[in-house]
């Protein structure tokens, strides 16, 4: 009886040892899981000065550069926040255009100088640097004052639809940092809130981000913003 008891106990101990080993091995082999998490930013600003720009990637799990770049000191709307399997944090700027969080700062920040010291593209329209000279601003304002939009037909209709949803069609509407008929970030307008400049910047923003006002309208209908 004693021999049998000892044998049973030995088998039980061996089994427990094997089980512990398996658990330990599994615990040691676990890696972080890539996942979208609660969004922690509505706007981010590129702060990578080394190359004056950062790359945009098609996703955060197996990122491949899209060929687009975002210039330093430009601000962008954020749709999603996620971590890849290596623990790196990413931001989705819309339509699966991802950037590494380490190369941006949360919030909208106008560039104080052209030589930031923070260490380390495009479809949204970038914010204009506020370090431009007065002459450059004057030239821009003069050009904007004579701007005429070439949107017509369905494009003009989609543009008017967005303006109505954003501001009721008012050039003087404002909501925080968003200004005018198309509710553009104030920095996009570079201090010129004239109707002509709002039209010009809105056309450029939509062309660079969506390709057309019709596409921008479709995006707005699906997401509630553009």
PDB file of C-alpha atoms in Angstrom:
ATOM      1  CA  UNK A   1       0.000   0.000   0.000  1.00  0.00           C
ATOM      2  CA  UNK A   2       2.833   2.381   0.836  1.00  0.00           C
ATOM      3  CA  UNK A   3       4.586   1.646  -2.437  1.00  0.00           C
ATOM      4  CA  UNK A   4       1.404   2.258  -4.379  1.00  0.00           C
ATOM      5  CA  UNK A   5       0.783   5.486  -2.480  1.00  0.00           C
ATOM      6  CA  UNK A   6       4.275   6.762  -3.186  1.00  0.00           C
ATOM      7  CA  UNK A   7       3.936   5.872  -6.875  1.00  0.00           C
ATOM      8  CA  UNK A   8       0.619   7.690  -7.187  1.00  0.00           C
ATOM      9  CA  UNK A   9       2.070  10.759  -5.473  1.00  0.00           C
ATOM     10  CA  UNK A  10       5.108  10.678  -7.752  1.00  0.00           C
ATOM     11  CA  UNK A  11       2.921  10.533 -10.841  1.00  0.00           C
ATOM     12  CA  UNK A  12       0.813  13.430  -9.510  1.00  0.00           C
ATOM     13  CA  UNK A  13       3.901  15.554  -8.826  1.00  0.00           C
ATOM     14  CA  UNK A  14       5.294  14.832 -12.285  1.00  0.00           C
ATOM     15  CA  UNK A  15       1.998  15.783 -13.877  1.00  0.00           C
ATOM     16  CA  UNK A  16       1.918  19.031 -11.936  1.00  0.00           C
ATOM     17  CA  UNK A  17       5.476  19.801 -13.004  1.00  0.00           C
ATOM     18  CA  UNK A  18       4.640  19.264 -16.676  1.00  0.00           C
ATOM     19  CA  UNK A  19       1.525  21.401 -16.350  1.00  0.00           C
ATOM     20  CA  UNK A  20       3.503  24.179 -14.670  1.00  0.00           C
ATOM     21  CA  UNK A  21       6.108  24.007 -17.417  1.00  0.00           C
ATOM     22  CA  UNK A  22       3.461  24.327 -20.133  1.00  0.00           C
ATOM     23  CA  UNK A  23       1.848  27.275 -18.371  1.00  0.00           C
ATOM     24  CA  UNK A  24       5.231  28.944 -17.919  1.00  0.00           C
ATOM     25  CA  UNK A  25       6.130  28.413 -21.566  1.00  0.00           C
ATOM     26  CA  UNK A  26       2.791  29.777 -22.726  1.00  0.00           C
ATOM     27  CA  UNK A  27       3.167  32.794 -20.486  1.00  0.00           C
ATOM     28  CA  UNK A  28       6.652  33.406 -21.794  1.00  0.00           C
ATOM     29  CA  UNK A  29       5.580  33.142 -25.432  1.00  0.00           C
ATOM     30  CA  UNK A  30       2.645  35.540 -25.173  1.00  0.00           C
ATOM     31  CA  UNK A  31       3.052  38.741 -27.211  1.00  0.00           C
ATOM     32  CA  UNK A  32       1.071  41.976 -27.153  1.00  0.00           C
ATOM     33  CA  UNK A  33      -2.056  41.882 -29.239  1.00  0.00           C
ATOM     34  CA  UNK A  34      -2.562  44.583 -31.881  1.00  0.00           C
ATOM     35  CA  UNK A  35      -5.765  46.436 -31.100  1.00  0.00           C
ATOM     36  CA  UNK A  36      -7.714  49.619 -31.605  1.00  0.00           C
ATOM     37  CA  UNK A  37      -8.225  51.359 -28.263  1.00  0.00           C
ATOM     38  CA  UNK A  38     -10.228  54.292 -26.991  1.00  0.00           C
ATOM     39  CA  UNK A  39      -9.236  57.349 -28.998  1.00  0.00           C
ATOM     40  CA  UNK A  40      -7.156  59.765 -26.919  1.00  0.00           C
ATOM     41  CA  UNK A  41      -6.776  62.621 -29.399  1.00  0.00           C
ATOM     42  CA  UNK A  42      -8.981  64.602 -31.759  1.00  0.00           C
ATOM     43  CA  UNK A  43      -6.092  66.463 -33.400  1.00  0.00           C
ATOM     44  CA  UNK A  44      -2.360  65.792 -33.588  1.00  0.00           C
ATOM     45  CA  UNK A  45       0.533  67.884 -34.871  1.00  0.00           C
ATOM     46  CA  UNK A  46       3.594  66.500 -36.664  1.00  0.00           C
ATOM     47  CA  UNK A  47       6.734  67.258 -34.650  1.00  0.00           C
ATOM     48  CA  UNK A  48       9.441  65.326 -36.516  1.00  0.00           C
ATOM     49  CA  UNK A  49      11.969  67.926 -37.635  1.00  0.00           C
ATOM     50  CA  UNK A  50      14.819  65.664 -38.784  1.00  0.00           C
ATOM     51  CA  UNK A  51      13.348  65.171 -42.262  1.00  0.00           C
ATOM     52  CA  UNK A  52      10.699  67.912 -41.971  1.00  0.00           C
ATOM     53  CA  UNK A  53       8.040  65.290 -42.669  1.00  0.00           C
ATOM     54  CA  UNK A  54       6.776  61.842 -41.703  1.00  0.00           C
ATOM     55  CA  UNK A  55       5.388  58.962 -43.740  1.00  0.00           C
ATOM     56  CA  UNK A  56       1.786  57.761 -43.848  1.00  0.00           C
ATOM     57  CA  UNK A  57       1.082  54.005 -43.663  1.00  0.00           C
ATOM     58  CA  UNK A  58      -1.851  51.911 -44.859  1.00  0.00           C
ATOM     59  CA  UNK A  59      -2.505  50.226 -41.495  1.00  0.00           C
ATOM     60  CA  UNK A  60      -1.020  49.797 -38.033  1.00  0.00           C
ATOM     61  CA  UNK A  61      -0.764  46.002 -37.865  1.00  0.00           C
ATOM     62  CA  UNK A  62       1.415  45.389 -40.927  1.00  0.00           C
ATOM     63  CA  UNK A  63       2.251  48.937 -42.006  1.00  0.00           C
ATOM     64  CA  UNK A  64       3.350  49.700 -45.552  1.00  0.00           C
ATOM     65  CA  UNK A  65       4.206  53.266 -46.542  1.00  0.00           C
ATOM     66  CA  UNK A  66       1.651  54.760 -48.928  1.00  0.00           C
ATOM     67  CA  UNK A  67       4.096  57.249 -50.419  1.00  0.00           C
ATOM     68  CA  UNK A  68       2.242  60.138 -48.797  1.00  0.00           C
ATOM     69  CA  UNK A  69       4.007  62.435 -46.339  1.00  0.00           C
ATOM     70  CA  UNK A  70       2.953  64.956 -43.704  1.00  0.00           C
ATOM     71  CA  UNK A  71       5.050  68.058 -43.145  1.00  0.00           C
ATOM     72  CA  UNK A  72       6.308  69.030 -39.705  1.00  0.00           C
ATOM     73  CA  UNK A  73       4.221  71.595 -37.810  1.00  0.00           C
ATOM     74  CA  UNK A  74       1.003  70.585 -39.573  1.00  0.00           C
ATOM     75  CA  UNK A  75      -2.084  69.455 -37.667  1.00  0.00           C
ATOM     76  CA  UNK A  76      -4.485  66.621 -38.522  1.00  0.00           C
ATOM     77  CA  UNK A  77      -7.807  65.240 -37.349  1.00  0.00           C
ATOM     78  CA  UNK A  78      -7.599  61.832 -35.648  1.00  0.00           C
ATOM     79  CA  UNK A  79     -10.193  59.103 -36.160  1.00  0.00           C
ATOM     80  CA  UNK A  80      -8.721  56.147 -34.260  1.00  0.00           C
ATOM     81  CA  UNK A  81      -5.968  55.254 -31.803  1.00  0.00           C
ATOM     82  CA  UNK A  82      -4.340  51.802 -31.874  1.00  0.00           C
ATOM     83  CA  UNK A  83      -1.354  49.774 -30.715  1.00  0.00           C
ATOM     84  CA  UNK A  84       0.500  47.268 -32.879  1.00  0.00           C
ATOM     85  CA  UNK A  85       1.785  43.898 -31.631  1.00  0.00           C
ATOM     86  CA  UNK A  86       5.092  45.489 -30.624  1.00  0.00           C
ATOM     87  CA  UNK A  87       3.373  48.045 -28.422  1.00  0.00           C
ATOM     88  CA  UNK A  88       3.871  50.955 -30.790  1.00  0.00           C
ATOM     89  CA  UNK A  89       1.085  53.524 -30.750  1.00  0.00           C
ATOM     90  CA  UNK A  90      -0.561  54.696 -33.981  1.00  0.00           C
ATOM     91  CA  UNK A  91      -3.144  57.259 -35.084  1.00  0.00           C
ATOM     92  CA  UNK A  92      -5.572  56.862 -37.984  1.00  0.00           C
ATOM     93  CA  UNK A  93      -6.108  60.166 -39.797  1.00  0.00           C
ATOM     94  CA  UNK A  94      -9.049  58.771 -41.736  1.00  0.00           C
ATOM     95  CA  UNK A  95      -9.567  56.276 -44.546  1.00  0.00           C
ATOM     96  CA  UNK A  96      -6.844  53.981 -43.130  1.00  0.00           C
ATOM     97  CA  UNK A  97      -4.029  56.503 -43.214  1.00  0.00           C
ATOM     98  CA  UNK A  98      -1.903  55.796 -40.144  1.00  0.00           C
ATOM     99  CA  UNK A  99       1.037  57.603 -38.529  1.00  0.00           C
ATOM    100  CA  UNK A 100       3.256  56.613 -35.592  1.00  0.00           C
ATOM    101  CA  UNK A 101       2.284  58.456 -32.419  1.00  0.00           C
ATOM    102  CA  UNK A 102       5.942  59.020 -31.520  1.00  0.00           C
ATOM    103  CA  UNK A 103       6.242  61.475 -34.394  1.00  0.00           C
ATOM    104  CA  UNK A 104       3.294  63.672 -33.416  1.00  0.00           C
ATOM    105  CA  UNK A 105       2.042  65.560 -30.376  1.00  0.00           C
ATOM    106  CA  UNK A 106      -1.566  65.659 -29.221  1.00  0.00           C
ATOM    107  CA  UNK A 107      -3.397  68.876 -29.975  1.00  0.00           C
ATOM    108  CA  UNK A 108      -3.209  71.660 -32.478  1.00  0.00           C
ATOM    109  CA  UNK A 109      -0.020  73.670 -32.165  1.00  0.00           C
ATOM    110  CA  UNK A 110       1.136  76.432 -34.473  1.00  0.00           C
ATOM    111  CA  UNK A 111       4.878  76.283 -35.070  1.00  0.00           C
ATOM    112  CA  UNK A 112       6.685  78.734 -32.825  1.00  0.00           C
ATOM    113  CA  UNK A 113       9.844  78.502 -34.910  1.00  0.00           C
ATOM    114  CA  UNK A 114      11.108  76.583 -37.896  1.00  0.00           C
ATOM    115  CA  UNK A 115      13.679  74.748 -35.755  1.00  0.00           C
ATOM    116  CA  UNK A 116      11.761  72.742 -33.170  1.00  0.00           C
ATOM    117  CA  UNK A 117      13.962  70.444 -31.101  1.00  0.00           C
ATOM    118  CA  UNK A 118      11.486  67.570 -30.654  1.00  0.00           C
ATOM    119  CA  UNK A 119      12.914  64.327 -32.111  1.00  0.00           C
ATOM    120  CA  UNK A 120      11.355  62.013 -34.317  1.00  0.00           C
ATOM    121  CA  UNK A 121       1.924  61.883 -46.023  1.00  0.00           C
ATOM    122  CA  UNK A 122      -1.061  63.422 -47.525  1.00  0.00           C
ATOM    123  CA  UNK A 123      -4.779  63.643 -47.775  1.00  0.00           C
ATOM    124  CA  UNK A 124      -5.969  66.098 -45.150  1.00  0.00           C
ATOM    125  CA  UNK A 125      -5.051  69.683 -45.924  1.00  0.00           C
ATOM    126  CA  UNK A 126      -2.143  70.693 -43.678  1.00  0.00           C
ATOM    127  CA  UNK A 127      -2.286  73.662 -41.324  1.00  0.00           C
ATOM    128  CA  UNK A 128      -0.294  76.625 -42.573  1.00  0.00           C
ATOM    129  CA  UNK A 129       2.815  77.569 -40.593  1.00  0.00           C
ATOM    130  CA  UNK A 130       2.375  80.826 -38.731  1.00  0.00           C
ATOM    131  CA  UNK A 131       6.057  81.677 -39.127  1.00  0.00           C
ATOM    132  CA  UNK A 132       5.539  82.885 -42.681  1.00  0.00           C
ATOM    133  CA  UNK A 133       6.639  86.432 -43.356  1.00  0.00           C
ATOM    134  CA  UNK A 134       4.139  89.264 -43.648  1.00  0.00           C
ATOM    135  CA  UNK A 135       4.979  89.603 -47.331  1.00  0.00           C
ATOM    136  CA  UNK A 136       4.090  85.976 -47.963  1.00  0.00           C
ATOM    137  CA  UNK A 137       0.821  86.373 -46.082  1.00  0.00           C
ATOM    138  CA  UNK A 138      -0.021  89.512 -48.036  1.00  0.00           C
ATOM    139  CA  UNK A 139       0.674  87.776 -51.335  1.00  0.00           C
ATOM    140  CA  UNK A 140      -1.478  84.843 -50.283  1.00  0.00           C
ATOM    141  CA  UNK A 141      -4.333  87.129 -49.261  1.00  0.00           C
ATOM    142  CA  UNK A 142      -4.132  89.047 -52.503  1.00  0.00           C
ATOM    143  CA  UNK A 143      -4.262  85.825 -54.495  1.00  0.00           C
ATOM    144  CA  UNK A 144      -7.184  84.532 -52.431  1.00  0.00           C
ATOM    145  CA  UNK A 145      -9.184  87.735 -52.936  1.00  0.00           C
ATOM    146  CA  UNK A 146      -9.570  86.958 -56.631  1.00  0.00           C
ATOM    147  CA  UNK A 147     -10.214  83.225 -56.307  1.00  0.00           C
ATOM    148  CA  UNK A 148     -13.191  81.662 -58.106  1.00  0.00           C
ATOM    149  CA  UNK A 149     -14.143  78.060 -57.442  1.00  0.00           C
ATOM    150  CA  UNK A 150     -14.422  75.835 -60.498  1.00  0.00           C
ATOM    151  CA  UNK A 151     -16.834  73.397 -58.844  1.00  0.00           C
ATOM    152  CA  UNK A 152     -19.908  72.929 -61.011  1.00  0.00           C
ATOM    153  CA  UNK A 153     -22.807  70.551 -61.489  1.00  0.00           C
ATOM    154  CA  UNK A 154     -22.791  67.672 -59.019  1.00  0.00           C
ATOM    155  CA  UNK A 155     -19.539  68.932 -57.509  1.00  0.00           C
ATOM    156  CA  UNK A 156     -21.054  72.328 -56.734  1.00  0.00           C
ATOM    157  CA  UNK A 157     -24.124  70.596 -55.339  1.00  0.00           C
ATOM    158  CA  UNK A 158     -22.009  68.382 -53.041  1.00  0.00           C
ATOM    159  CA  UNK A 159     -19.987  71.407 -51.952  1.00  0.00           C
ATOM    160  CA  UNK A 160     -23.138  73.338 -51.066  1.00  0.00           C
ATOM    161  CA  UNK A 161     -24.501  70.292 -49.224  1.00  0.00           C
ATOM    162  CA  UNK A 162     -21.409  70.123 -47.010  1.00  0.00           C
ATOM    163  CA  UNK A 163     -21.436  73.893 -46.396  1.00  0.00           C
ATOM    164  CA  UNK A 164     -25.062  73.682 -45.283  1.00  0.00           C
ATOM    165  CA  UNK A 165     -24.308  70.830 -42.872  1.00  0.00           C
ATOM    166  CA  UNK A 166     -21.183  72.482 -41.504  1.00  0.00           C
ATOM    167  CA  UNK A 167     -22.334  76.075 -41.036  1.00  0.00           C
ATOM    168  CA  UNK A 168     -25.699  76.655 -42.643  1.00  0.00           C
ATOM    169  CA  UNK A 169     -23.754  78.321 -45.448  1.00  0.00           C
ATOM    170  CA  UNK A 170     -22.384  81.128 -43.257  1.00  0.00           C
ATOM    171  CA  UNK A 171     -18.882  82.486 -43.855  1.00  0.00           C
ATOM    172  CA  UNK A 172     -18.892  83.967 -40.338  1.00  0.00           C
ATOM    173  CA  UNK A 173     -19.803  80.767 -38.451  1.00  0.00           C
ATOM    174  CA  UNK A 174     -17.314  79.581 -35.831  1.00  0.00           C
ATOM    175  CA  UNK A 175     -16.974  76.608 -33.477  1.00  0.00           C
ATOM    176  CA  UNK A 176     -13.806  76.632 -31.428  1.00  0.00           C
ATOM    177  CA  UNK A 177     -10.873  76.490 -33.820  1.00  0.00           C
ATOM    178  CA  UNK A 178     -13.166  75.785 -36.791  1.00  0.00           C
ATOM    179  CA  UNK A 179     -14.158  78.790 -38.831  1.00  0.00           C
ATOM    180  CA  UNK A 180     -16.449  79.810 -41.658  1.00  0.00           C
ATOM    181  CA  UNK A 181     -18.687  78.282 -44.254  1.00  0.00           C
ATOM    182  CA  UNK A 182     -16.784  74.994 -44.455  1.00  0.00           C
ATOM    183  CA  UNK A 183     -15.697  74.895 -40.784  1.00  0.00           C
ATOM    184  CA  UNK A 184     -12.010  74.811 -41.638  1.00  0.00           C
ATOM    185  CA  UNK A 185      -9.331  74.915 -38.956  1.00  0.00           C
ATOM    186  CA  UNK A 186      -8.383  78.568 -38.407  1.00  0.00           C
ATOM    187  CA  UNK A 187      -4.749  77.687 -39.135  1.00  0.00           C
ATOM    188  CA  UNK A 188      -5.701  76.448 -42.602  1.00  0.00           C
ATOM    189  CA  UNK A 189      -6.955  79.941 -43.410  1.00  0.00           C
ATOM    190  CA  UNK A 190      -3.727  81.536 -42.219  1.00  0.00           C
ATOM    191  CA  UNK A 191      -5.468  84.583 -40.774  1.00  0.00           C
ATOM    192  CA  UNK A 192      -7.470  85.350 -43.912  1.00  0.00           C
ATOM    193  CA  UNK A 193     -11.149  84.630 -43.254  1.00  0.00           C
ATOM    194  CA  UNK A 194     -12.420  86.251 -46.433  1.00  0.00           C
ATOM    195  CA  UNK A 195     -15.051  84.394 -48.444  1.00  0.00           C
ATOM    196  CA  UNK A 196     -12.631  84.008 -51.343  1.00  0.00           C
ATOM    197  CA  UNK A 197      -9.936  82.452 -49.165  1.00  0.00           C
ATOM    198  CA  UNK A 198     -12.425  80.119 -47.504  1.00  0.00           C
ATOM    199  CA  UNK A 199     -13.499  78.905 -50.947  1.00  0.00           C
ATOM    200  CA  UNK A 200      -9.920  78.457 -52.118  1.00  0.00           C
ATOM    201  CA  UNK A 201      -8.740  76.585 -49.017  1.00  0.00           C
ATOM    202  CA  UNK A 202     -11.862  74.416 -48.934  1.00  0.00           C
ATOM    203  CA  UNK A 203     -11.362  73.404 -52.572  1.00  0.00           C
ATOM    204  CA  UNK A 204      -7.694  72.590 -51.940  1.00  0.00           C
ATOM    205  CA  UNK A 205      -8.503  70.651 -48.771  1.00  0.00           C
ATOM    206  CA  UNK A 206     -11.134  68.504 -50.469  1.00  0.00           C
ATOM    207  CA  UNK A 207      -9.050  67.941 -53.597  1.00  0.00           C
ATOM    208  CA  UNK A 208      -6.015  66.789 -51.608  1.00  0.00           C
ATOM    209  CA  UNK A 209      -7.964  64.626 -49.147  1.00  0.00           C
ATOM    210  CA  UNK A 210     -10.839  63.173 -51.180  1.00  0.00           C
ATOM    211  CA  UNK A 211     -10.227  64.071 -54.810  1.00  0.00           C
ATOM    212  CA  UNK A 212     -13.693  65.558 -55.239  1.00  0.00           C
ATOM    213  CA  UNK A 213     -16.533  67.198 -53.346  1.00  0.00           C
ATOM    214  CA  UNK A 214     -18.764  64.248 -54.196  1.00  0.00           C
ATOM    215  CA  UNK A 215     -16.336  61.892 -52.459  1.00  0.00           C
ATOM    216  CA  UNK A 216     -16.105  64.283 -49.515  1.00  0.00           C
ATOM    217  CA  UNK A 217     -19.900  64.289 -49.250  1.00  0.00           C
ATOM    218  CA  UNK A 218     -19.991  60.486 -49.203  1.00  0.00           C
ATOM    219  CA  UNK A 219     -17.395  60.456 -46.443  1.00  0.00           C
ATOM    220  CA  UNK A 220     -19.356  63.062 -44.476  1.00  0.00           C
ATOM    221  CA  UNK A 221     -22.529  60.990 -44.764  1.00  0.00           C
ATOM    222  CA  UNK A 222     -20.695  57.944 -43.403  1.00  0.00           C
ATOM    223  CA  UNK A 223     -18.768  59.705 -40.627  1.00  0.00           C
ATOM    224  CA  UNK A 224     -20.517  62.959 -39.789  1.00  0.00           C
ATOM    225  CA  UNK A 225     -17.517  65.104 -40.752  1.00  0.00           C
ATOM    226  CA  UNK A 226     -15.098  65.507 -43.657  1.00  0.00           C
TER     227      UNK A 226
END
